[in-house]
Amino acid sequence: MSLPKDFLWGGATAAHQFEGGYLEDGKGLCSGDVVTSGDGRNGIQRRVTYTLPDGEYGSQFVFPYQDLPQDTKLSCHEDEFYPTHEASDFYHHYKEDIALMAEMGFKCYRMSINWARILPHGDDEIPNEKGLEFYDRVFDECLKYHIEPVVTLLHFETPVSLINRYGAWIDRRCVDAFVKYCEFVMKRYQHKVKYWMTFNEINNMEILPLYAGGLLKNDDQSKATATYHQFIASAKVVKMAHEINPEMKVGMMIAYTAAYALTCHPRDELKLMKDNQIRHFYCDVQCRGHYPQYKLKEYQRNGIHLPVLEGDQQILKEGTVDYIGLSYYSSSCVSGDEKQETTSGNMTTSIINPYLKTSEWGWLVDPVGLRIALNQLYERYELPLFIVENGLGAIDHMENGQIHDTYRIEYLKEHIYEMKKAIEEDGVDLMGYTPWGCIDVISAGTGEMRKRYGFVYVDKDDSGNGTMKRYKKDSFYWYQKVIQSNGEEI
Ligand code: BG6
């Protein structure tokens, strides 16, 4: 058996990590623009910068996150380095970059629209035509090569103006602003873009509330409120998209991991059950259209109140998603015993799994976990799945213009092997596979450039120096063959 003929092979990026041009042609600031670079090998140390009411400037780690001082306004500061401002400069290299994607044979390209490029303040009455034209050019360029754009509507890019004026997703006005923004872009691009996703890694609200929801606070009530608003917004957008053009498909997107109990001790199994509930909650609401009992009980116990308005239940019910997009980088291991040694993962930590090796950044490498993850999600929701992120962040060395990234090929090969098993042996309905950072992007977790995922090397270092020239890595040619053979040759 082989993969479906229309399987969407491609690659993925996000606007703030790839585009640059951060204030060009009328774009406003987004949350990703006010986060500095960090040195992430020994922990995540990116900082968000702000101005206090007396004009003093301050900054604070985004992970672990604490409430920012009262009346803080997020802002950039001239003494700081913000890697997103230039990123990989796709804004000026999009033609060359899309040509490289086409050369690899991409069938699709997952990217995000930067909300603040369309509505600089997040809720402007009239969209920024120059911003709209940029994405028109990008989509046209993709379609020229028969590359299907797959668009994330919000990938850690909440407009700063919405954050500073009313705390972004904590406020219901953000729902209206988001829906309006989506209406603008969906109407405009309905004949160019078929596949959409509402919120990137919506479950990052748990640990990275600034990224996921533009929150200046990290308490449970604020996060529950912001999540609730995102669910309502997502449901409204799904319904609206189907009305605008019934051909359009809208998915949710979750950071997923196969989780294991460290031992068969019931205490560890119970911990695993709870851990899975934390993740599944986001899918339960967006795929089933209502809150699960375990979450409602938890909120009740902890005195959390949801800002429910009349008609909301109906909104959630009518706006369930068409598919589930997931990022998968590693599995995780949990234990009821809190004294276990941990290692880092995608925006999270895990107990060390003695059977698995780790990446240079300490992330557990587990291809079989991908098969398990796909099966878990498909069994539970019976909706098409889409792997919209996967890959190995590693340091590449360029010699005479060549990059021999065998470690990356190895990682991807093993994951594709297990992905195929999930489809062919287990019957999982999988729409496609878009490895992360297909052309090098800056890291969301650490702001580094040297943590590279791409098939294409971008000549730039952690301090922003470099020619920006693009170089094809060995993995470029390997992935080209994978796509050409529709996954037969890996
Ligand atoms: C996901 C995000 O969390 O993982 C991406 O959706 C991110 O934005 C990716 O870049 C990899 O994480 P990192 O920290 O290595 O960039």
Coordinates of C-alpha atoms and ligand atoms in Angstrom, one line a residue:
M1 CA 0.0 0.0 0.0
S2 CA 1.2 3.5 -0.6
L3 CA 0.2 7.0 0.5
P4 CA -2.8 8.8 -1.0
K5 CA -1.9 10.5 -4.3
D6 CA -3.1 13.9 -3.0
F7 CA -1.0 13.6 0.2
L8 CA 0.2 17.1 1.1
W9 CA 3.9 17.1 1.4
G10 CA 5.4 20.4 2.2
G11 CA 7.0 22.5 4.9
A12 CA 6.0 25.1 7.6
T13 CA 7.0 28.5 8.9
A14 CA 5.4 31.3 10.9
A15 CA 5.3 35.0 9.9
H16 CA 7.1 36.4 12.9
Q17 CA 9.9 33.8 12.8
F18 CA 10.4 34.0 9.0
E19 CA 9.1 37.2 7.4
G20 CA 11.0 40.1 8.9
G21 CA 9.9 43.5 7.5
Y22 CA 8.5 44.0 11.0
L23 CA 7.2 47.5 10.5
E24 CA 7.2 47.7 6.7
D25 CA 4.4 48.9 4.6
G26 CA 2.2 49.8 7.5
K27 CA 2.5 46.7 9.7
G28 CA 1.8 47.2 13.4
L29 CA 3.8 45.5 16.3
C30 CA 2.8 41.9 17.2
S31 CA 3.6 40.0 20.4
G32 CA 6.5 38.2 18.7
D33 CA 8.2 41.6 17.9
V34 CA 8.7 42.5 21.6
V35 CA 10.6 39.4 22.6
T36 CA 14.4 39.5 22.7
S37 CA 16.8 36.8 21.8
G38 CA 18.0 34.3 24.4
D39 CA 20.7 31.7 24.9
G40 CA 18.5 28.7 25.0
R41 CA 20.9 25.8 25.4
N42 CA 20.7 25.9 29.2
G43 CA 17.1 26.9 29.4
I44 CA 14.7 29.3 27.7
Q45 CA 15.7 32.9 28.4
R46 CA 13.8 35.1 26.0
R47 CA 12.5 38.3 27.6
V48 CA 9.5 40.4 26.8
T49 CA 10.2 44.2 27.0
Y50 CA 7.8 46.9 28.2
T51 CA 7.5 50.4 29.4
L52 CA 6.1 51.3 32.9
P53 CA 3.6 54.2 33.4
D54 CA 6.5 56.4 34.6
G55 CA 8.4 55.8 31.3
E56 CA 10.9 53.4 32.8
Y57 CA 11.8 50.4 30.7
G58 CA 11.7 46.8 31.9
S59 CA 11.9 43.2 30.7
Q60 CA 11.0 39.8 32.0
F61 CA 11.4 36.2 31.0
V62 CA 8.7 34.7 28.8
F63 CA 9.3 31.3 30.4
P64 CA 8.7 30.8 33.3
Y65 CA 6.3 33.7 33.1
Q66 CA 5.1 36.0 35.9
D67 CA 2.4 38.7 35.9
L68 CA 3.9 41.9 34.4
P69 CA 3.7 45.1 36.5
Q70 CA 0.3 46.9 36.6
D71 CA -0.3 49.2 33.6
T72 CA 2.7 48.0 31.6
K73 CA 2.7 48.7 27.9
L74 CA 4.7 46.2 25.7
S75 CA 7.2 48.1 23.6
C76 CA 10.6 47.7 21.9
H77 CA 13.7 49.2 23.3
E78 CA 16.6 50.5 21.2
D79 CA 19.3 48.7 23.3
E80 CA 17.8 45.3 22.8
F81 CA 18.1 42.8 19.9
Y82 CA 14.8 41.4 18.6
P83 CA 15.5 38.6 16.2
T84 CA 12.0 38.7 14.6
H85 CA 12.5 42.1 13.2
E86 CA 14.5 40.8 10.3
A87 CA 14.1 37.1 10.9
S88 CA 14.9 35.3 7.6
D89 CA 13.6 38.2 5.6
F90 CA 11.0 36.2 3.6
Y91 CA 9.3 39.6 3.1
H92 CA 12.0 40.3 0.5
H93 CA 13.0 36.8 -0.5
Y94 CA 9.6 35.2 -1.0
K95 CA 10.0 34.6 -4.7
E96 CA 13.4 32.8 -4.2
D97 CA 12.1 30.9 -1.2
I98 CA 8.9 29.7 -2.9
A99 CA 11.0 28.7 -5.9
L100 CA 13.2 26.5 -3.6
M101 CA 10.0 25.0 -2.1
A102 CA 8.8 24.2 -5.6
E103 CA 12.2 22.7 -6.5
M104 CA 11.8 20.3 -3.6
G105 CA 8.4 19.4 -5.0
F106 CA 6.2 20.9 -2.2
K107 CA 2.5 20.2 -2.6
C108 CA 1.7 22.7 0.1
Y109 CA 3.3 25.4 2.2
R110 CA 2.1 26.1 5.8
M111 CA 2.6 29.7 6.8
S112 CA 0.8 32.3 9.0
I113 CA -0.7 35.6 8.2
N114 CA 0.6 38.3 10.6
W115 CA -2.6 39.8 11.9
A116 CA -0.9 43.2 12.5
R117 CA 0.2 43.3 8.9
I118 CA -3.5 43.4 7.9
L119 CA -4.9 45.3 10.9
P120 CA -1.9 47.2 12.5
H121 CA -3.9 47.8 15.7
G122 CA -5.7 44.5 15.5
D123 CA -9.2 46.1 15.2
D124 CA -8.9 48.8 12.5
E125 CA -12.0 49.5 10.5
I126 CA -10.1 49.4 7.2
P127 CA -7.5 46.8 6.4
N128 CA -4.0 47.7 5.4
E129 CA -4.0 47.2 1.6
K130 CA -0.2 46.9 1.4
G131 CA -0.3 44.0 3.9
L132 CA -3.1 42.3 1.9
E133 CA -1.2 42.8 -1.3
F134 CA 1.9 41.1 0.2
Y135 CA 0.0 37.9 1.0
D136 CA -1.7 38.1 -2.5
R137 CA 1.8 38.0 -4.0
V138 CA 2.9 35.1 -1.7
F139 CA -0.2 33.0 -2.5
D140 CA 0.0 33.8 -6.2
E141 CA 3.7 32.7 -6.2
C142 CA 2.7 29.4 -4.5
L143 CA -0.1 28.8 -6.9
K144 CA 2.1 29.4 -9.8
Y145 CA 4.0 26.2 -8.8
H146 CA 0.8 24.4 -7.7
I147 CA 1.7 24.7 -4.1
E148 CA -1.4 24.8 -1.9
P149 CA -1.1 27.5 0.9
V150 CA -2.1 26.3 4.3
V151 CA -2.7 29.3 6.5
T152 CA -2.5 29.7 10.3
L153 CA -4.5 32.7 11.3
L154 CA -2.7 33.3 14.6
H155 CA 0.8 32.0 15.3
F156 CA 2.1 33.8 18.4
E157 CA 1.3 37.1 16.7
T158 CA -1.4 39.0 18.7
P159 CA -1.2 42.7 17.8
V160 CA 0.5 44.6 20.6
S161 CA -2.1 47.4 20.4
L162 CA -4.8 44.9 21.5
I163 CA -2.6 43.7 24.4
N164 CA -1.8 47.3 25.5
R165 CA -5.3 48.6 25.2
Y166 CA -7.3 45.8 26.8
G167 CA -5.1 42.7 27.7
A168 CA -5.8 40.9 24.4
W169 CA -7.6 37.6 24.8
I170 CA -8.7 38.3 28.3
D171 CA -11.2 40.6 26.8
R172 CA -14.2 39.6 24.7
R173 CA -13.4 42.5 22.3
C174 CA -10.5 40.5 21.1
V175 CA -12.9 37.8 19.8
D176 CA -14.7 40.4 17.7
A177 CA -11.4 41.8 16.4
F178 CA -10.1 38.4 15.5
V179 CA -13.3 37.4 13.7
K180 CA -13.3 40.6 11.7
Y181 CA -9.6 40.1 10.7
C182 CA -10.5 36.5 9.6
E183 CA -13.4 37.8 7.6
F184 CA -11.2 40.3 5.8
V185 CA -8.6 37.6 4.9
M186 CA -11.0 34.8 4.2
K187 CA -13.1 36.9 1.8
R188 CA -10.0 38.2 0.1
Y189 CA -8.2 34.9 -0.3
Q190 CA -11.1 32.4 -0.5
H191 CA -10.1 31.4 -4.0
K192 CA -6.4 31.1 -3.2
V193 CA -6.4 29.4 0.2
K194 CA -8.4 26.3 1.0
Y195 CA -6.8 25.1 4.2
W196 CA -6.8 27.3 7.3
M197 CA -6.0 26.8 11.0
T198 CA -7.2 29.2 13.7
F199 CA -4.7 29.2 16.6
N200 CA -1.2 27.7 16.5
E201 CA -0.6 25.3 19.4
I202 CA -3.6 26.6 21.3
N203 CA -2.6 24.6 24.3
N204 CA 0.5 26.8 24.8
M205 CA -1.8 29.0 26.9
E206 CA -0.8 26.6 29.7
I207 CA 2.8 27.6 29.9
L208 CA 3.4 30.5 27.4
P209 CA 0.3 32.7 27.8
L210 CA 2.2 35.7 26.3
Y211 CA 2.8 33.8 23.0
A212 CA -0.6 32.0 22.9
G213 CA -2.9 34.8 24.1
G214 CA -0.9 38.0 24.4
L215 CA -1.5 37.8 28.2
L216 CA 0.3 40.0 30.6
K217 CA -0.8 37.7 33.5
N218 CA -0.1 34.1 34.2
D219 CA -2.9 33.2 36.7
D220 CA -5.3 30.3 36.1
Q221 CA -8.4 32.6 35.8
S222 CA -6.8 34.8 33.1
K223 CA -5.7 31.7 31.1
A224 CA -9.1 30.0 31.4
T225 CA -10.8 33.2 30.3
A226 CA -8.5 33.8 27.3
T227 CA -8.8 30.1 26.3
Y228 CA -12.6 30.4 26.4
H229 CA -12.5 33.4 24.2
Q230 CA -10.2 31.7 21.7
F231 CA -12.6 28.7 21.6
I232 CA -15.5 31.1 20.9
A233 CA -13.5 32.9 18.2
S234 CA -12.4 29.7 16.6
A235 CA -15.9 28.3 16.4
K236 CA -17.2 31.6 14.9
V237 CA -14.5 31.6 12.3
V238 CA -15.1 27.9 11.3
K239 CA -18.8 28.7 10.8
M240 CA -18.1 31.9 8.9
A241 CA -15.5 30.2 6.7
H242 CA -18.0 27.6 5.6
E243 CA -20.5 30.4 4.8
I244 CA -17.9 32.4 2.8
N245 CA -16.9 29.4 0.8
P246 CA -18.0 25.9 1.6
E247 CA -14.8 24.6 -0.1
M248 CA -12.7 26.0 2.7
K249 CA -11.5 23.7 5.5
V250 CA -10.7 25.0 9.0
G251 CA -8.6 23.1 11.5
M252 CA -7.5 23.5 15.1
M253 CA -3.8 23.1 15.9
I254 CA -2.3 21.6 19.0
A255 CA 1.2 20.9 20.3
Y256 CA 0.9 17.1 20.8
T257 CA 3.0 14.5 22.4
A258 CA 2.7 10.9 23.1
A259 CA 3.0 10.7 26.9
Y260 CA 4.2 7.7 28.8
A261 CA 3.9 6.7 32.5
L262 CA 7.4 6.2 33.9
T263 CA 6.3 2.9 35.5
C264 CA 3.1 0.9 35.8
H265 CA 2.6 2.2 39.4
P266 CA -1.0 3.3 39.5
R267 CA 0.3 6.7 40.8
D268 CA 2.2 7.2 37.5
E269 CA -0.8 6.0 35.5
L270 CA -3.1 8.5 37.2
K271 CA -0.6 11.2 36.5
L272 CA -0.6 10.2 32.9
M273 CA -4.4 10.3 32.7
K274 CA -4.3 13.8 34.1
D275 CA -1.5 14.8 31.8
N276 CA -3.5 13.6 28.8
Q277 CA -6.6 15.5 29.9
I278 CA -4.6 18.7 29.9
R279 CA -3.9 18.2 26.2
H280 CA -7.1 16.6 25.1
F281 CA -9.2 19.4 26.7
Y282 CA -8.3 21.7 23.7
C283 CA -9.3 19.1 21.2
D284 CA -12.4 18.0 23.1
V285 CA -13.9 21.5 23.0
Q286 CA -12.9 22.2 19.4
C287 CA -13.8 18.8 17.9
R288 CA -16.8 18.0 20.1
G289 CA -18.2 21.4 20.6
H290 CA -18.5 21.5 24.4
Y291 CA -16.5 21.5 27.6
P292 CA -15.6 18.1 29.0
Q293 CA -16.8 17.3 32.5
Y294 CA -13.2 16.8 33.9
K295 CA -12.4 20.4 33.1
L296 CA -15.6 21.8 34.4
K297 CA -15.0 20.0 37.7
E298 CA -11.5 21.2 37.9
Y299 CA -12.7 24.8 37.3
Q300 CA -15.4 24.4 40.0
R301 CA -12.8 23.1 42.5
N302 CA -10.5 26.0 41.8
G303 CA -13.1 28.7 41.8
I304 CA -12.6 29.5 38.1
H305 CA -15.4 31.2 36.3
L306 CA -16.0 31.2 32.5
P307 CA -17.2 34.4 30.9
V308 CA -20.2 32.7 29.3
L309 CA -22.6 34.9 27.3
E310 CA -26.0 33.8 26.0
G311 CA -25.7 31.8 22.8
D312 CA -22.2 30.7 23.4
Q313 CA -23.1 27.0 23.8
Q314 CA -24.6 27.1 20.4
I315 CA -21.6 28.9 18.9
L316 CA -19.3 26.1 20.2
K317 CA -21.6 23.4 18.9
E318 CA -21.9 24.9 15.5
G319 CA -18.2 25.7 15.0
T320 CA -16.4 22.3 15.4
V321 CA -13.3 22.0 13.3
D322 CA -12.8 20.1 10.0
Y323 CA -9.5 18.6 10.9
I324 CA -6.8 18.6 13.6
G325 CA -3.3 20.0 12.9
L326 CA -0.6 18.9 15.2
S327 CA 3.0 19.6 16.0
Y328 CA 5.0 16.6 17.1
Y329 CA 8.6 16.8 18.1
S330 CA 9.0 14.4 20.9
S331 CA 7.2 12.2 23.4
S332 CA 7.1 12.9 27.1
C333 CA 7.3 10.9 30.3
V334 CA 5.4 11.5 33.5
S335 CA 5.5 10.3 37.0
G336 CA 3.5 10.8 40.2
D337 CA 6.9 11.2 42.0
E338 CA 7.9 14.8 41.5
K339 CA 11.6 14.2 42.3
Q340 CA 12.5 12.7 38.9
E341 CA 15.1 14.3 36.7
T342 CA 13.7 16.3 33.8
T343 CA 14.8 17.4 30.3
S344 CA 13.4 20.1 28.1
G345 CA 10.9 19.7 25.2
N346 CA 8.8 21.9 22.9
M347 CA 7.9 24.7 25.3
T348 CA 7.8 22.2 28.2
T349 CA 9.7 19.6 30.2
S350 CA 9.6 15.9 30.5
I351 CA 11.0 13.3 32.8
I352 CA 14.0 11.7 31.2
N353 CA 13.1 8.5 29.3
P354 CA 16.0 6.0 29.6
Y355 CA 15.1 4.4 26.3
L356 CA 15.3 7.6 24.2
K357 CA 18.1 9.8 23.1
T358 CA 17.8 13.6 23.1
S359 CA 18.5 16.4 20.6
E360 CA 21.2 19.0 21.2
W361 CA 18.5 21.0 23.0
G362 CA 17.5 18.1 25.2
W363 CA 14.3 17.2 23.4
L364 CA 13.5 13.5 23.5
V365 CA 13.6 11.9 20.0
D366 CA 10.9 9.3 19.6
P367 CA 9.6 8.4 16.1
V368 CA 7.4 5.6 17.4
G369 CA 5.7 8.2 19.6
L370 CA 4.5 9.9 16.5
R371 CA 2.6 6.7 15.4
I372 CA 1.2 6.5 18.9
A373 CA 0.2 10.1 18.9
L374 CA -1.6 9.9 15.5
N375 CA -3.5 6.8 16.6
Q376 CA -4.5 8.4 19.9
L377 CA -5.9 11.4 18.2
Y378 CA -7.6 9.6 15.4
E379 CA -9.2 7.0 17.6
R380 CA -10.6 9.7 19.9
Y381 CA -11.9 12.2 17.3
E382 CA -12.1 10.3 13.9
L383 CA -11.2 13.5 12.1
P384 CA -8.6 13.9 9.5
L385 CA -5.2 14.8 11.0
F386 CA -2.4 17.0 9.5
I387 CA 1.2 16.9 10.9
V388 CA 1.9 20.6 10.5
E389 CA 5.2 20.6 12.4
N390 CA 7.9 18.0 13.0
G391 CA 11.7 18.2 12.8
L392 CA 15.0 18.4 14.5
G393 CA 16.5 21.7 15.7
A394 CA 20.3 21.3 15.3
I395 CA 23.5 23.2 14.7
D396 CA 24.6 23.0 11.1
H397 CA 28.1 23.5 9.8
M398 CA 28.7 24.9 6.4
E399 CA 31.8 23.9 4.5
N400 CA 32.4 25.3 1.0
G401 CA 28.7 26.1 0.6
Q402 CA 27.7 22.6 1.6
I403 CA 25.8 21.4 4.7
H404 CA 25.9 17.6 5.4
D405 CA 22.9 17.3 7.8
T406 CA 22.7 13.5 8.0
Y407 CA 21.4 13.8 11.6
R408 CA 18.3 15.8 10.3
I409 CA 17.7 13.3 7.4
E410 CA 17.9 10.5 10.0
Y411 CA 15.4 12.1 12.3
L412 CA 12.9 12.9 9.5
K413 CA 13.3 9.5 7.9
E414 CA 12.5 7.7 11.1
H415 CA 9.4 9.9 11.7
I416 CA 8.1 9.4 8.1
Y417 CA 8.6 5.7 8.5
E418 CA 6.3 5.7 11.5
M419 CA 3.9 8.1 10.0
K420 CA 3.5 5.7 7.0
K421 CA 2.8 2.8 9.4
A422 CA 0.0 4.9 11.1
I423 CA -1.6 5.5 7.7
E424 CA -1.0 2.1 6.0
E425 CA -1.3 -0.3 8.9
D426 CA -3.5 1.6 11.4
G427 CA -5.8 3.4 9.0
V428 CA -5.2 6.9 10.3
D429 CA -6.6 9.5 7.9
L430 CA -3.6 11.9 7.5
M431 CA -3.9 14.9 5.1
G432 CA -0.2 15.8 4.9
Y433 CA 3.2 16.4 6.5
T434 CA 4.9 19.8 6.7
P435 CA 8.2 19.7 8.6
W436 CA 8.9 22.8 10.7
G437 CA 11.2 25.6 9.5
C438 CA 11.6 24.2 6.0
I439 CA 13.8 27.2 5.3
D440 CA 15.7 28.2 8.5
V441 CA 13.7 30.4 10.8
I442 CA 14.5 31.8 14.2
S443 CA 13.6 29.7 17.1
A444 CA 10.4 30.6 18.9
G445 CA 11.6 29.0 22.2
T446 CA 15.0 30.6 22.3
G447 CA 15.2 33.3 19.6
E448 CA 18.4 31.6 18.3
M449 CA 19.2 31.2 14.6
R450 CA 21.7 28.4 15.1
K451 CA 18.8 26.1 16.2
R452 CA 18.1 25.2 12.6
Y453 CA 15.3 22.9 11.2
G454 CA 15.5 23.7 7.5
F455 CA 16.3 22.0 4.2
V456 CA 17.6 25.3 3.2
Y457 CA 20.3 27.1 5.2
V458 CA 19.9 30.9 5.7
D459 CA 23.3 32.6 6.2
K460 CA 22.7 34.5 9.4
D461 CA 23.9 34.1 13.0
D462 CA 22.3 34.6 16.4
S463 CA 23.3 38.3 16.5
G464 CA 21.7 39.0 13.2
N465 CA 24.9 39.1 11.1
G466 CA 25.1 37.3 7.7
T467 CA 24.4 37.7 4.0
M468 CA 20.9 36.1 4.2
K469 CA 22.0 34.0 1.2
R470 CA 20.2 30.6 0.9
Y471 CA 22.1 27.3 0.6
K472 CA 20.6 23.9 -0.1
K473 CA 21.5 21.3 2.6
D474 CA 21.9 17.6 1.9
S475 CA 18.4 17.1 3.3
F476 CA 17.0 19.3 0.5
Y477 CA 17.9 16.7 -2.1
W478 CA 16.8 13.9 0.2
Y479 CA 13.4 15.4 0.8
Q480 CA 13.0 16.1 -2.9
K481 CA 13.2 12.4 -3.5
V482 CA 10.8 11.6 -0.7
I483 CA 8.2 13.8 -2.3
Q484 CA 8.9 12.7 -5.8
S485 CA 8.3 9.0 -4.8
N486 CA 5.3 10.0 -2.6
G487 CA 7.1 8.6 0.4
E488 CA 8.2 5.3 -1.2
E489 CA 11.9 6.3 -1.1
I490 CA 12.9 7.5 2.4
Ligands
BG6_1 C1 6.3 25.1 17.9 C2 5.9 26.4 17.3 O1 6.2 25.3 19.3 O2 7.6 24.6 17.8 C3 7.0 27.0 16.4 O3 4.7 26.3 16.7 C4 8.4 26.7 17.0 O4 6.7 28.4 16.3 C5 8.6 25.2 16.9 O5 9.4 27.4 16.3 C6 10.0 24.7 17.4 O6 10.3 25.3 18.6 P1 11.7 26.1 18.7 O7 11.7 26.6 20.1 O8 12.8 25.1 18.5 O9 11.7 27.2 17.7

